[in-house]
XYZ file of C-alpha atoms in Angstrom:
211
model
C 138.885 22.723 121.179
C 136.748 19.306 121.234
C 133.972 21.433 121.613
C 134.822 23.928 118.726
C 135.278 20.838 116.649
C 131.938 19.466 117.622
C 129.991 22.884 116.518
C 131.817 23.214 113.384
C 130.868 19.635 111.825
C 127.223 20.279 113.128
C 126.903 23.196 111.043
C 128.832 21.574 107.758
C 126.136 19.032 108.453
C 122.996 21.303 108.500
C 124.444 23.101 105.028
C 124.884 19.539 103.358
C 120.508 19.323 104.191
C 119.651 22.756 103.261
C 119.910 22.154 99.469
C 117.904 18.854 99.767
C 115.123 20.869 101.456
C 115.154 23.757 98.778
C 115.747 21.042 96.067
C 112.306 19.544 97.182
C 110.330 22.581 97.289
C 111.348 23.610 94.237
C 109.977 20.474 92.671
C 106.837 20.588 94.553
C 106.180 24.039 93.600
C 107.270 22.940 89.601
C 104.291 19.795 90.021
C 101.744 22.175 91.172
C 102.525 24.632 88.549
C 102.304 21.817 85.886
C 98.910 20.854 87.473
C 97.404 24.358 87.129
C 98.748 24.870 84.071
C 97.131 21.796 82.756
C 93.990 22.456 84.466
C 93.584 25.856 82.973
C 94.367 24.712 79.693
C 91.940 22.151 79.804
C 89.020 24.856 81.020
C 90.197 26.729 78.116
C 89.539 24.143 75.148
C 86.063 23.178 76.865
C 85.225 26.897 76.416
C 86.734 27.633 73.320
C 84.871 24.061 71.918
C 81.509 25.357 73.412
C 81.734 28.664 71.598
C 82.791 27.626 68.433
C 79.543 25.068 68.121
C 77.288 26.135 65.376
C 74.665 28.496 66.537
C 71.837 26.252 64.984
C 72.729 22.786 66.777
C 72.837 21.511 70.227
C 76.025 21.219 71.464
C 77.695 17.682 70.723
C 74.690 17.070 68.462
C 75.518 14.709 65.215
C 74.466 15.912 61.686
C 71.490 15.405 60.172
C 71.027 13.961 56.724
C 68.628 11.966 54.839
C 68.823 9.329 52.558
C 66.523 9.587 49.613
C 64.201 10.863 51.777
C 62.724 8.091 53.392
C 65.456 7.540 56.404
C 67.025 10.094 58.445
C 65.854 13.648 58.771
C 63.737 14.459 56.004
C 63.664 18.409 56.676
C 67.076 18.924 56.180
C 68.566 20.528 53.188
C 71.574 18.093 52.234
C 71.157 14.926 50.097
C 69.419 17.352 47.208
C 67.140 19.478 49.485
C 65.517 16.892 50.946
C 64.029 15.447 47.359
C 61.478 17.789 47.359
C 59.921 17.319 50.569
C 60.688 20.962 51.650
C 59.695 23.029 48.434
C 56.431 24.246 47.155
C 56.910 23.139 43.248
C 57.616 19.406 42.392
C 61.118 18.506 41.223
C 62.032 17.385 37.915
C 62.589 13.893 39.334
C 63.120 12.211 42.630
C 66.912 12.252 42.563
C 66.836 16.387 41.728
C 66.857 19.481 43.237
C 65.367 21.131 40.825
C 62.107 22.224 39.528
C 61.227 20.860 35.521
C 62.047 23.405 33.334
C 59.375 26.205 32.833
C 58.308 29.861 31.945
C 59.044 31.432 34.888
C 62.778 29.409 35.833
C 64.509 30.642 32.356
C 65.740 34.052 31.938
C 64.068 35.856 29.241
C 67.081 36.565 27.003
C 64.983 38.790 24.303
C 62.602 41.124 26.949
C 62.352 44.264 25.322
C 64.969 45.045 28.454
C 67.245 42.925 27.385
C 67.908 44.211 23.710
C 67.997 47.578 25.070
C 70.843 46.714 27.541
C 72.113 44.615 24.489
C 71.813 47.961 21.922
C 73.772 49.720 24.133
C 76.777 47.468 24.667
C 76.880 47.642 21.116
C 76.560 51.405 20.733
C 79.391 51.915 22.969
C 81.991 49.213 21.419
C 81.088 50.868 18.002
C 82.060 54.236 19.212
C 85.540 52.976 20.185
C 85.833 50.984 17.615
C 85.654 53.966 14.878
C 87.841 56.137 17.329
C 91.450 57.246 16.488
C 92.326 55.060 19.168
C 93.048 51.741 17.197
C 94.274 53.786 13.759
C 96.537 55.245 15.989
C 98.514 52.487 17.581
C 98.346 50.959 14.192
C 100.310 53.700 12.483
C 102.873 54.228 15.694
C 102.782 49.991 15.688
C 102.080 50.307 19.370
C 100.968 46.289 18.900
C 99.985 45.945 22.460
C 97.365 49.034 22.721
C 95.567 47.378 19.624
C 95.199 43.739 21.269
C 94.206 45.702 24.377
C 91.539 47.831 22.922
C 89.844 44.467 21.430
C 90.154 42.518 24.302
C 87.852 45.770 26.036
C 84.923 46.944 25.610
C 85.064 45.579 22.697
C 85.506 42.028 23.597
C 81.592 41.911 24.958
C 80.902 43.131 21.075
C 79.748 39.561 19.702
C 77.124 38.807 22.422
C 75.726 42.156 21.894
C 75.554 41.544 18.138
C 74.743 38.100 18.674
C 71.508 39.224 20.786
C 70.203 42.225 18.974
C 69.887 40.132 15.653
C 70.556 40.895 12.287
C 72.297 39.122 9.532
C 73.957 36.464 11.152
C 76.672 35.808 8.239
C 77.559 39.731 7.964
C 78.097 39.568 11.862
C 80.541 36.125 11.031
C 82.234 38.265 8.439
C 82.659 40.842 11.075
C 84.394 38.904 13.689
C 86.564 37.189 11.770
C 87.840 40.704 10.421
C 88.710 41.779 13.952
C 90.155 37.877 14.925
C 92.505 39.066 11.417
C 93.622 42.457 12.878
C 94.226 40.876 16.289
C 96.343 38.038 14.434
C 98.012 41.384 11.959
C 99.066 42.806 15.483
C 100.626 40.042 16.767
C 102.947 39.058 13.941
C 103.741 43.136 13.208
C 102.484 43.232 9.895
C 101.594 47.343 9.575
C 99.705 46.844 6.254
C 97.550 43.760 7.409
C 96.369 45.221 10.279
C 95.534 48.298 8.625
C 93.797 46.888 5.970
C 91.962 44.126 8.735
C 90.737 47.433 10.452
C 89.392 49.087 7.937
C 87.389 45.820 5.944
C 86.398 45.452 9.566
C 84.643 49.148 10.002
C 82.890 48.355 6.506
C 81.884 44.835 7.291
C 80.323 46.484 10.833
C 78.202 49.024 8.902
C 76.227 46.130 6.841
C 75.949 44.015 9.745
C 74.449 47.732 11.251
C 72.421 47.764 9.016
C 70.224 44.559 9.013
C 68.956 44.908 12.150
């Protein structure tokens, strides 16, 4: 019976140490996870830092700049290109990056290419403008589809006129007949806009004319 007694607290004893022992492995398996963990995810952002470097700098290399030209890198292209140091023309002034004005830097606005891109803008806005399409709307009072059609093609209308030439004040007399019919539309007066339309058609065919 001793005996029996004896065996039976020896083994509640071993039990009452087993959970110790797994308790402790446990949390020496958790700290060497954690350390891998944070070892891997420090490998990571070193490789993810060295790929994202720019392609045309050394790694961990600061940026170049100069300072009116005289300190720093003078071959780079911030702080105004470099003040000139880097381009074949002079620049208008030491605090530019830009070349004085000449021949060659402004477009050429009135090249016999240019009008005839100009002429036929023009040719097409007057062909919808003398279409059904605005009479139309007018006489349904479909508001909307006249605003729309001027705000169209017809919207790039005054820099075509304005580049082809002709009389300047019949081309003012023009657009301020179409700025009336848009205004007739929008207030939803039937006659004004009709009568805006058609001065406007009139007023287009003597500005037509002068050039």
């Amino acid at each position: 019976m001793f005996k029996a007694v004896l065996v039976a607290l020896a083994l509640v004893g071993a039990s009452a140490y087993t959970p110790s022992f797994g308790r402790s492995a446990v949390r020496m398996s958790a700290d060497s996870s954690r350390r891998e963990f944070a070892g891997k995810l420090a490998a990571g952002a070193a490789a993810m830092g060295a790929a994202s470097a720019p392609a045309n700098a050394a790694y961990a290399q600061g940026a170049k700049f100069s300072i009116f030209g005289l300190l720093g890198n003078g071959d780079s292209y911030s702080e105004g290109a470099a003040y000139g140091s880097d381009q074949g023309l002079p620049v208008y002034s030491a605090y530019s990056p830009f070349q004085p004005v000449n021949d060659g830097s402004l477009s050429k606005d009135k090249s016999a290419e240019y009008i005839k891109f100009q002429k036929g803008i023009l040719a097409e806005s007057e062909k919808r403008l003398k279409s059904n399409v605005i009479p139309k709307a007018i006489s349904r009072k479909a508001w909307s589809e006249v605003t729309t059609e001027l705000s169209r093609q017809l919207y790039s209308m005054r820099k075509a006129m304005n580049s082809v030439g002709g009389d300047a004040a019949a081309a003012k007399t023009f657009y301020q007949d179409i700025e009336a019919l848009n205004l007739a539309c929008l207030r939803k007066k039937q006659d004004v806009a009709q009568a805006a339309y058609e001065k406007s058609v009139a007023d287009f065919d003597k500005f037509k004319s002068s050039i």
